[in-house]
Amino acid sequence: MSNENVRKLDIYGWGSNPPDFLVKTVSSLRDQLVKALSGLKHEGSGSSVVVPIPDVDKIVLPVPKFTVDKTEAIYSFLSQDKKERMRHSYGKSAADFLRVLMVSCSILHFIYFEDFDSCPDYVAFPKDEQEIEELLRYCEKNKVAMYTYGGGTSVVGGVDSSFCKRFYKGVIMCSLERLNRILCVDEESQCVTVEANVTGPQLNQELKTKYHGRWTFRHYPQSYEFASIGGMVSTRNGGHYATQMTRIDHFVQSATLITPRLGKIETPKIPSSGSGLDMNRALICGSEGAFGVVTKVTLKLMKTPKFSQTVRIEFKEENNAVNCVREIVQSGLHPTQCRLISPMEAWLNRVTKSANTFVLLLGFESHILSDFQALFDCCKTIVQKYHGIGLTQQHLTNDKKLMTKRKTKTITKMKKKRKKKMEADALRYGIFGETFETVVTWTSFKALNNAIHACVKQHFHNFNDKKNASEKAPFHLLTYRFTHCYVDGCAPYYTLLVHYKRKEKESAKAYCKRVLNDWTLLKTKLNECIVNNNGAATHHHAVGVDHRKAYWEEIGHRNVQVLQALKHYLDPNWICNPGVLIPLPKENIDIHSSLPISSKL
Ligand SMILES: Cc1cc2nc3c(=O)[nH]c(=O)nc-3n(C[C@H](O)[C@H](O)[C@H](O)COP(=O)(O)OP(=O)(O)OC[C@H]3O[C@@H](n4cnc5c(N)ncnc54)[C@H](O)[C@@H]3O)c2cc1C
């Protein structure tokens, strides 16, 4: 039933069978982390496994809440296979990992934890738009919720049905993995039309083999390996370009959306039309499955860059580093890479040998321009003004290089897989790692950054006030980088690492639950802190269910009402991704209230 030719994500962690080099990198990074978190300031070994690997074979899933009659047209493409139901239960956030670990821990203690709470009753594998329409009709008629599952890499609860399932007869997860054909390449207009579940690697491989790599789909999120193009469009995914074409929206020419009420809606295949509202952006990009299913996308392609050059600049002072980045971006130079990395993050990622300096990775790429000297010269004046070290003539000459195929491949392999593999791995050793991000004006960055650091510090400080006075605050690290920069602001991306020690006599399940509860509480505070300090609920991780209250706060209740009205029109029975992005009327959430987010939960 499912598409056997498609690479699958593991139920726990990232892709299956990681290559040896990756396993080695991950283990050595994990050791480095353990050392950083447990060895430097905090007693405790940290080197032993705290939570065992889940044994998925032993997990008992909840009994499906309803049965689809064999005479139904959709029956032929439904599955109740246990592994498929599990694989389509959660996304890939650290909280998702904890929930999966919690279930497996219960099994090891011989308590069958039946509440795999986001498990769908069925997984549907439609092969085309017609089958999706049939599925939507069935769900409407039978009051069944339907969640769309692209690559399953959501880190914000975008494929989590547990939130609203109580309002429905049941849940069908609509996996689009059979919609994975590359439909046509328009060589003259340099664009390609693909079905929703084509992935970046699949498209780029085809462009390489059939079109000699003349063009690329030049958008590399860290989840590049598994995220689907339909999923990226639905979540307004952020890619590797640090300036200008930062999001997938920039590459979308047109798309097809299937909605419950109107069926197929297509946006015109016209580049950058100026007619009225841009329907790609109003209806499709960022709709997160709430209006229906994106089935096709036409994307603009880029000429494959042949040349790239990156330099490393170091700063002792944070203010200097931030102001330097701001001026470079505001000068209109549009660097492809413009990542400012905080000292600890630079050290953990092996960019520096010690955690003392802010590092700016500044780079340009082009398919035509081989010499970036003039561009770097412009940057040099700004760098010198802010006492940056490292952008020298010498450095430039030595570092200039043709981007070879080998180099590109290695970067792709390493970056895309390492992060989640490491997070899942480290979690089992008691190290919780999660990221969160936002975008804010340059004017507000400092206050927001201070508030976030204070929020995290305060949260862990409060540990000492708890009833159990012997409970020590877990050692933690908060690092950040700018992933994307704009003339008017920057997108800081934070990584939080916490060493949660398992207490004596604490079961593995209780441990996971404690960590999950603590993170949920902190995440709520962070959402609140971000919007209260003029940040967006998210820059590119999407809204899902995790950021929805912050999102409503960000856009205001009138805009939420517009979204609800649109949803109500396109999806009158609210069957598509209920709870994601837009509040369900049945939830009775008061969107007019200006109460802080945490008190609305
Ligand atoms: C290791 C890791 C790294 C990541 N790095 C990045 C990054 O660099 N940049 C970034 O922006 N995000 C990143 N993410 C988040 C995630 O990869 C993105 O949100 C991605 O765009 C989701 O695509 P997907 O196909 O996996 O969608 P899914 O996870 O399957 O779904 C995400 C949401 O979109 C909906 N959806 C999916 N496909 C469709 C469709 N065809 N039609 C309608 N709705 C649909 C789903 O219902 C869900 O609500 C990362 C995640 C992980 C785990």
XYZ file of C-alpha atoms and ligand atoms in Angstrom:
654
model
C 0.000 0.000 0.000
C 2.628 2.537 1.046
C 5.236 3.501 -1.529
C 8.142 1.101 -1.042
C 10.422 3.248 -3.189
C 10.284 6.121 -0.756
C 12.839 6.402 2.046
C 11.069 6.339 5.395
C 11.762 8.213 8.579
C 12.338 6.098 11.665
C 9.508 5.974 14.181
C 12.037 7.219 16.713
C 14.812 9.550 15.585
C 15.833 10.356 12.036
C 16.405 8.242 8.919
C 17.229 4.570 9.073
C 20.687 3.052 8.643
C 22.803 6.172 8.917
C 26.166 5.786 7.206
C 29.195 4.986 9.363
C 30.739 8.415 9.077
C 27.540 9.897 10.456
C 27.366 7.504 13.375
C 30.933 8.442 14.274
C 30.295 12.168 13.987
C 27.155 11.901 16.040
C 28.788 9.903 18.812
C 31.747 12.206 19.072
C 29.498 15.258 19.089
C 27.366 13.614 21.720
C 30.425 12.966 23.859
C 31.416 16.580 23.433
C 27.961 17.642 24.561
C 27.928 15.327 27.529
C 31.288 16.731 28.512
C 30.101 20.293 28.095
C 26.960 19.734 30.086
C 28.040 17.345 32.766
C 31.783 17.556 33.004
C 32.508 21.245 33.180
C 30.354 22.614 35.938
C 27.954 19.955 36.965
C 28.705 16.729 38.731
C 27.238 13.475 37.430
C 28.445 11.155 34.749
C 26.044 11.763 31.894
C 27.749 9.016 29.965
C 25.349 6.195 30.752
C 22.121 5.485 28.940
C 19.210 7.009 30.826
C 16.399 5.829 28.588
C 16.463 2.654 26.476
C 15.802 2.615 22.734
C 12.138 1.949 21.991
C 11.261 -1.549 20.942
C 8.474 -0.740 18.536
C 7.426 -4.362 18.160
C 6.195 -4.389 21.722
C 4.069 -1.277 21.542
C 0.333 -1.839 21.764
C -1.665 0.763 19.894
C -5.108 2.067 20.797
C -7.945 0.150 19.172
C -9.275 2.145 16.177
C -12.330 4.203 17.079
C -14.241 3.444 13.895
C -14.276 1.074 10.942
C -14.456 1.966 7.269
C -16.846 -0.269 5.406
C -15.270 -2.428 2.694
C -17.730 -1.062 0.153
C -16.377 2.477 0.524
C -14.303 3.730 -2.411
C -11.489 4.777 -0.076
C -11.151 1.323 1.484
C -8.690 0.161 -1.177
C -6.055 2.710 -0.191
C -6.413 2.615 3.594
C -4.050 0.854 5.950
C -4.314 -0.179 9.585
C -0.852 -1.672 9.627
C 0.643 -1.095 13.066
C 3.965 0.298 11.873
C 2.232 2.657 9.458
C -0.069 3.948 12.186
C 2.922 4.506 14.453
C 5.049 6.087 11.770
C 2.274 8.564 11.086
C 1.618 9.455 14.726
C 4.150 12.130 15.557
C 6.475 14.661 14.023
C 10.145 15.078 14.895
C 10.391 17.573 17.733
C 12.187 16.666 20.961
C 8.775 16.519 22.645
C 7.689 13.987 19.999
C 10.778 11.878 20.752
C 9.948 11.998 24.449
C 6.406 10.880 23.840
C 7.591 7.915 21.798
C 10.209 7.075 24.433
C 7.582 7.287 27.147
C 5.429 4.709 25.409
C 8.323 2.341 24.921
C 9.445 2.742 28.539
C 6.013 1.638 29.680
C 6.407 -1.515 27.690
C 9.728 -2.316 29.242
C 8.003 -2.075 32.576
C 5.246 -4.391 31.359
C 2.533 -1.772 31.638
C 0.923 -1.501 28.257
C 0.554 2.176 27.748
C -2.351 2.246 25.368
C -2.477 5.950 24.988
C -0.256 6.436 21.958
C -2.402 9.506 21.835
C -1.655 10.867 18.407
C -2.094 7.547 16.652
C -4.493 7.742 13.670
C -7.184 5.099 13.235
C -6.205 4.650 9.591
C -3.451 5.819 7.296
C -4.608 6.589 3.757
C -2.245 6.368 0.793
C -4.089 8.084 -2.078
C -2.333 7.810 -5.419
C -3.838 10.875 -7.083
C -6.052 13.938 -6.704
C -9.205 11.963 -7.371
C -8.530 9.657 -4.437
C -7.833 12.667 -2.216
C -11.205 14.109 -3.198
C -12.876 10.791 -2.353
C -11.153 10.769 1.008
C -12.274 14.307 1.787
C -15.850 13.428 0.833
C -15.782 10.382 3.115
C -14.385 12.371 6.042
C -16.947 15.149 5.599
C -19.835 12.718 5.478
C -18.635 10.699 8.463
C -17.271 13.463 10.720
C -13.788 12.034 10.596
C -10.778 14.346 10.927
C -8.170 14.148 8.165
C -4.591 15.250 8.742
C -2.189 15.613 5.833
C 1.186 13.960 6.227
C 3.975 15.055 3.889
C 7.493 14.148 4.977
C 6.528 14.036 8.668
C 9.371 16.329 9.770
C 7.137 18.840 11.533
C 8.624 20.110 14.788
C 5.539 22.041 15.903
C 2.866 19.353 16.223
C 1.682 19.869 12.633
C 0.853 16.175 12.204
C -0.323 15.664 15.775
C -3.978 14.674 15.859
C -4.225 14.233 19.634
C -5.233 17.818 20.223
C -8.672 17.787 18.638
C -9.474 14.135 18.063
C -12.063 14.157 20.836
C -14.336 16.246 18.621
C -14.384 13.664 15.811
C -15.520 10.140 15.207
C -11.956 9.236 14.334
C -8.789 10.291 12.516
C -7.395 9.376 9.114
C -3.843 10.421 8.367
C -3.545 11.168 4.665
C -0.008 10.232 3.658
C 0.989 11.727 0.328
C 3.974 9.471 -0.249
C 2.530 8.076 -3.483
C 2.251 11.565 -4.951
C 5.915 11.768 -5.780
C 6.246 12.300 -9.517
C 8.161 15.055 -11.220
C 5.620 16.141 -13.808
C 7.362 18.516 -16.178
C 10.386 20.729 -16.546
C 9.985 23.934 -18.557
C 13.545 24.488 -19.707
C 12.941 27.868 -21.276
C 11.170 29.369 -18.284
C 13.412 27.482 -15.872
C 10.675 26.017 -13.722
C 9.420 22.591 -12.749
C 6.052 21.140 -11.761
C 6.080 18.393 -9.159
C 3.605 16.393 -7.146
C 3.437 17.345 -3.483
C 5.598 14.646 -1.963
C 8.628 14.996 -4.174
C 11.607 15.770 -1.937
C 14.514 18.122 -2.597
C 17.078 15.321 -3.094
C 14.741 13.514 -5.508
C 14.183 16.635 -7.607
C 17.826 17.637 -7.633
C 18.888 14.128 -8.588
C 16.514 14.190 -11.555
C 17.735 17.624 -12.622
C 21.271 16.353 -12.396
C 20.822 13.157 -14.341
C 18.317 14.265 -16.969
C 19.285 17.909 -17.373
C 23.024 17.715 -16.625
C 22.658 19.748 -13.443
C 22.062 22.976 -15.340
C 19.556 24.025 -12.694
C 18.884 23.175 -9.105
C 16.062 23.451 -6.674
C 18.190 25.726 -4.559
C 16.438 25.538 -1.226
C 18.099 23.541 1.522
C 16.376 23.398 4.882
C 18.081 21.225 7.468
C 15.293 18.705 6.934
C 16.055 18.650 3.185
C 16.470 14.880 3.138
C 12.909 14.018 4.158
C 10.709 17.127 3.985
C 8.340 17.105 1.016
C 7.933 20.059 -1.324
C 4.176 20.178 -0.567
C 4.989 20.195 3.152
C 7.571 22.927 2.700
C 5.123 25.097 0.773
C 2.379 24.465 3.335
C 4.706 25.537 6.156
C 6.556 28.377 4.365
C 9.809 26.591 4.902
C 13.059 28.503 5.387
C 16.099 27.365 3.407
C 19.829 27.957 3.377
C 19.841 31.394 1.739
C 20.508 33.801 4.576
C 19.164 36.812 2.690
C 16.695 37.463 -0.149
C 15.267 34.035 -1.167
C 15.091 32.861 2.414
C 11.790 31.002 2.145
C 10.260 28.563 -0.285
C 7.562 31.156 -1.113
C 10.136 32.891 -3.304
C 10.339 29.832 -5.541
C 6.611 29.096 -5.841
C 5.103 30.069 -9.173
C 1.788 28.251 -8.769
C 0.162 25.415 -6.858
C -2.916 23.213 -6.652
C -4.964 22.886 -3.490
C -7.837 20.445 -2.994
C -10.409 21.754 -0.557
C -13.445 19.949 0.863
C -16.010 22.465 -0.419
C -14.639 23.710 -3.747
C -12.542 20.746 -4.786
C -9.538 21.739 -6.846
C -8.259 25.327 -6.711
C -5.340 26.201 -8.966
C -3.303 29.373 -8.907
C -2.242 30.691 -12.335
C 1.045 29.603 -13.861
C 2.207 33.178 -14.191
C 5.428 34.523 -12.739
C 4.890 37.237 -10.200
C 1.424 38.344 -11.267
C 0.435 41.783 -10.019
C -3.296 41.136 -10.183
C -4.983 41.736 -6.862
C -4.274 39.438 -3.942
C -1.519 36.901 -4.464
C -3.501 33.669 -4.105
C -0.360 31.570 -3.627
C 0.353 33.490 -0.474
C -3.220 34.128 0.620
C -4.399 30.527 0.346
C -1.575 28.101 -0.082
C 1.845 29.061 1.287
C 1.629 28.680 5.056
C -1.878 27.175 5.105
C -0.469 24.130 6.968
C -3.132 21.774 5.671
C -5.950 23.777 7.256
C -7.691 24.580 3.956
C -7.043 21.268 2.235
C -4.295 19.314 0.531
C -1.602 20.815 -1.682
C -1.155 18.297 -4.488
C 1.051 20.042 -7.046
C 3.562 22.855 -7.057
C 5.369 24.694 -9.841
C 8.724 25.963 -8.658
C 11.252 28.351 -10.114
C 14.670 26.778 -10.536
C 18.074 28.368 -10.135
C 21.196 27.994 -12.225
C 23.535 25.684 -10.354
C 26.141 27.867 -8.638
C 29.676 27.075 -9.711
C 31.497 29.399 -7.393
C 31.194 30.125 -3.744
C 33.344 31.714 -1.152
C 32.889 31.981 2.577
C 34.992 33.791 5.119
C 35.007 33.630 8.855
C 35.052 36.770 10.938
C 35.345 36.820 14.705
C 34.114 39.404 17.200
C 34.765 39.769 20.880
C 31.695 41.914 21.540
C 28.128 40.840 20.830
C 26.952 44.380 20.002
C 29.699 44.831 17.451
C 28.910 41.495 15.861
C 25.174 42.220 15.593
C 25.681 45.747 14.270
C 28.183 44.542 11.717
C 25.725 41.967 10.367
C 22.974 44.568 10.289
C 25.079 47.012 8.280
C 26.232 44.367 5.828
C 22.649 43.285 5.168
C 21.409 46.864 4.978
C 24.150 47.739 2.489
C 22.279 45.720 -0.147
C 25.044 43.177 -0.755
C 22.801 40.108 -0.282
C 25.281 37.523 0.983
C 24.093 33.945 0.493
C 25.467 33.025 3.841
C 25.379 35.437 6.768
C 25.311 33.382 9.940
C 26.261 34.991 13.176
C 26.981 32.265 15.710
C 27.182 32.763 19.466
C 30.451 31.648 21.149
C 29.181 28.433 22.761
C 27.340 27.377 19.630
C 30.449 28.032 17.540
C 32.469 25.843 19.867
C 29.896 23.047 20.030
C 29.726 22.990 16.243
C 33.500 22.950 16.016
C 33.689 26.281 14.267
C 36.074 27.544 16.961
C 38.386 25.783 19.375
C 37.129 27.679 22.407
C 33.869 29.384 23.326
C 35.166 32.957 23.411
C 34.174 34.711 20.237
C 31.129 35.395 18.111
C 31.687 34.038 14.628
C 30.211 35.423 11.442
C 30.222 33.106 8.442
C 29.840 35.358 5.454
C 29.594 33.948 1.961
C 28.571 34.572 -1.605
C 27.760 32.141 -4.402
C 27.177 32.533 -8.105
C 26.999 30.496 -11.282
C 28.693 33.233 -13.251
C 30.798 35.408 -10.975
C 33.996 33.690 -9.884
C 35.648 36.561 -8.087
C 33.930 37.935 -5.002
C 36.761 40.270 -4.096
C 34.803 43.468 -4.740
C 31.902 42.262 -2.595
C 34.177 41.270 0.264
C 35.998 44.582 -0.031
C 32.715 46.380 0.624
C 32.111 44.164 3.657
C 35.650 44.721 4.872
C 35.050 48.391 5.593
C 32.038 47.512 7.722
C 33.837 44.643 9.453
C 36.737 46.919 10.376
C 34.349 49.529 11.758
C 33.055 46.917 14.217
C 36.463 45.464 15.093
C 35.878 42.152 13.359
C 38.930 39.945 12.952
C 39.653 37.664 10.042
C 38.518 39.224 6.791
C 41.929 39.815 5.293
C 43.209 39.928 1.753
C 45.339 36.893 2.519
C 42.376 34.944 3.773
C 40.369 35.698 0.671
C 42.985 34.621 -1.799
C 43.607 31.352 -0.016
C 40.004 30.533 0.556
C 38.685 31.154 -2.938
C 37.590 27.886 -4.450
C 35.493 26.322 -7.076
C 32.622 24.490 -5.491
C 33.319 20.897 -6.401
C 30.665 18.224 -6.562
C 32.313 16.382 -3.742
C 32.247 19.335 -1.445
C 28.566 20.050 -2.052
C 27.642 16.436 -1.404
C 29.535 16.220 1.861
C 27.991 19.396 3.219
C 24.518 18.205 2.322
C 24.959 14.792 3.891
C 26.430 16.087 7.088
C 24.192 19.027 7.781
C 20.861 17.494 7.041
C 21.191 14.332 9.032
C 23.430 15.182 11.892
C 21.189 17.382 13.945
C 18.166 15.183 14.571
C 20.195 12.010 14.816
C 22.243 13.661 17.508
C 19.233 15.034 19.353
C 17.497 11.672 19.470
C 20.724 9.981 20.485
C 21.668 12.521 23.158
C 18.189 12.392 24.671
C 18.714 8.792 25.626
C 21.818 9.907 27.518
C 19.858 12.440 29.530
C 20.597 15.410 27.324
C 17.544 17.193 26.109
C 18.152 19.358 23.052
C 15.598 21.495 21.279
C 15.603 24.560 19.080
C 13.243 27.504 18.814
C 13.356 30.539 16.592
C 11.725 33.817 15.711
C 12.222 36.953 13.642
C 12.364 40.460 15.046
C 13.340 43.969 13.974
C 16.915 45.059 14.594
C 15.524 47.627 17.026
C 13.901 44.946 19.176
C 16.541 42.228 18.906
C 18.555 43.135 21.976
C 15.557 43.327 24.314
C 14.156 40.092 22.937
C 17.465 38.277 23.224
C 17.910 39.439 26.820
C 14.339 38.465 27.668
C 14.802 34.966 26.239
C 17.997 34.408 28.202
C 16.317 35.731 31.355
C 13.281 33.523 30.785
C 15.394 30.367 30.518
C 17.540 31.337 33.492
C 14.512 32.082 35.627
C 12.842 28.833 34.639
C 15.753 26.703 35.795
C 16.401 28.895 38.812
C 12.859 28.111 39.976
C 13.851 24.482 40.288
C 15.523 25.348 43.562
C 12.300 26.749 44.971
C 10.389 23.542 44.561
C 9.153 21.498 47.500
C 12.005 19.099 47.168
C 14.883 21.317 48.226
C 17.446 18.686 47.309
C 16.438 18.874 43.645
C 19.140 20.752 41.819
C 18.547 22.851 38.753
C 19.702 20.884 35.726
C 22.745 22.280 34.008
C 21.768 23.924 30.748
C 23.162 25.860 27.827
C 21.390 28.338 25.595
C 23.120 29.234 22.365
C 21.981 31.082 19.286
C 22.720 31.959 15.701
C 21.138 34.156 13.049
C 19.794 31.867 10.353
C 18.319 34.575 8.143
C 18.761 38.334 7.950
C 16.711 41.117 6.443
C 17.173 44.819 5.935
C 14.778 45.428 8.819
C 15.538 42.544 11.150
C 17.088 39.200 11.927
C 15.926 35.654 12.650
C 17.653 34.384 15.800
C 17.597 30.598 16.172
C 18.156 29.270 19.678
C 19.387 25.880 20.792
C 18.677 24.779 24.327
C 20.586 21.863 25.815
C 19.659 20.598 29.246
C 21.214 17.803 31.240
C 18.312 16.187 33.081
C 19.621 13.573 35.451
C 17.424 10.607 36.162
C 16.677 10.435 39.862
C 17.260 7.400 41.984
C 14.351 4.964 41.743
C 12.741 7.107 39.043
C 11.360 4.927 36.266
C 12.415 5.719 32.711
C 8.838 6.588 31.910
C 8.491 8.965 34.865
C 11.782 10.530 33.835
C 10.559 11.150 30.263
C 7.306 12.535 31.579
C 9.117 14.917 33.928
C 11.357 16.185 31.136
C 8.399 16.564 28.772
C 6.357 18.483 31.360
C 9.252 20.754 32.118
C 9.862 21.506 28.449
C 6.142 22.116 27.806
C 6.092 24.645 30.621
C 9.236 26.392 29.437
C 8.072 26.391 25.813
C 4.854 28.150 26.848
C 6.863 30.796 28.677
C 9.170 31.211 25.698
C 6.271 31.654 23.271
C 4.909 34.328 25.542
C 8.273 35.989 25.969
C 8.831 36.109 22.202
C 5.519 37.723 21.279
C 5.709 40.104 24.235
C 9.049 41.287 22.887
C 7.814 41.930 19.351
C 9.050 38.674 17.873
C 7.056 36.489 15.478
C 5.625 33.217 16.782
C 7.959 31.573 14.287
C 10.268 32.527 11.447
C 10.220 29.183 9.643
C 9.401 26.257 11.929
C 5.684 26.843 11.210
C 2.742 27.271 13.565
C 1.257 23.784 13.961
C -0.302 23.452 17.387
C 2.774 24.425 19.393
C 2.858 28.031 18.199
C -0.777 28.673 17.484
C -1.586 30.783 20.536
C 1.489 32.896 19.977
C 0.482 33.204 16.313
C -3.000 34.471 17.208
C -1.430 36.917 19.600
C 0.937 38.044 16.850
C -1.699 38.634 14.164
C -4.526 39.832 16.429
C -8.065 38.540 16.831
C -9.490 40.227 13.708
C -7.060 38.385 11.475
C -7.831 35.156 13.318
C -11.507 35.743 12.527
C -10.669 36.195 8.840
C -8.813 32.878 8.919
C -11.721 31.185 10.668
C -14.161 32.540 8.074
C -11.968 31.323 5.228
C -11.586 27.945 6.874
C -15.320 27.738 7.453
C -15.992 28.465 3.800
C -13.437 26.068 2.326
C -13.813 23.342 4.934
C -17.320 23.716 6.428
C -17.051 20.622 8.621
C -13.550 21.514 9.826
C -12.144 18.130 8.890
C -8.753 19.260 7.537
C -5.987 19.372 10.156
C -8.319 20.489 12.964
C -6.513 22.444 15.647
C -3.518 23.250 13.450
C -3.064 26.983 12.774
C -6.718 28.010 13.303
C -8.809 27.580 16.477
C -11.685 25.167 16.181
C -15.022 26.779 17.214
C -15.679 23.759 19.444
C -12.564 24.521 21.448
C -14.314 27.658 22.741
C -11.138 29.688 22.850
C -11.659 33.371 23.493
C -9.562 34.914 20.735
C -10.677 38.451 21.652
C -9.017 38.339 24.996
C -5.671 40.025 25.383
C -4.664 37.794 28.264
C -1.134 36.450 28.237
C -0.781 33.217 26.303
C -0.095 30.996 29.281
C -3.357 31.916 30.968
C -5.275 31.029 27.828
C -4.047 27.458 27.780
C 15.990 17.987 11.649
C 14.994 19.003 11.213
C 15.454 20.138 10.604
C 14.549 21.106 10.170
N 15.034 22.194 9.513
C 14.187 23.096 9.020
C 14.691 24.203 8.285
O 15.893 24.346 8.065
N 13.788 25.090 7.814
C 12.452 24.948 8.033
O 11.692 25.778 7.571
N 11.956 23.907 8.728
C 12.777 22.975 9.214
N 12.283 21.899 9.904
C 10.836 21.752 10.085
C 10.149 20.925 8.951
O 11.096 20.167 8.266
C 9.433 21.840 7.989
O 8.324 22.423 8.614
C 8.987 21.147 6.684
O 8.599 22.153 5.785
C 7.866 20.161 6.858
O 7.722 19.438 5.653
P 7.141 17.949 5.666
O 6.960 17.509 4.272
O 7.973 17.090 6.519
O 5.722 18.218 6.311
P 4.977 17.436 7.470
O 5.821 17.386 8.673
O 4.453 16.173 6.954
O 3.770 18.440 7.703
C 3.948 19.730 8.203
C 2.589 20.443 8.180
O 2.205 20.700 6.833
C 1.022 19.963 6.491
N 1.250 19.415 5.156
C 2.275 18.644 4.744
N 2.172 18.392 3.438
C 1.057 19.013 3.017
C 0.405 19.117 1.762
N 0.896 18.560 0.665
N -0.750 19.815 1.700
C -1.274 20.420 2.796
N -0.695 20.357 3.999
C 0.459 19.664 4.109
C 0.879 18.904 7.555
O -0.456 18.545 7.763
C 1.482 19.589 8.763
O 0.557 20.425 9.398
C 13.160 20.926 10.375
C 12.704 19.765 11.004
C 13.603 18.806 11.416
C 13.099 17.565 12.056
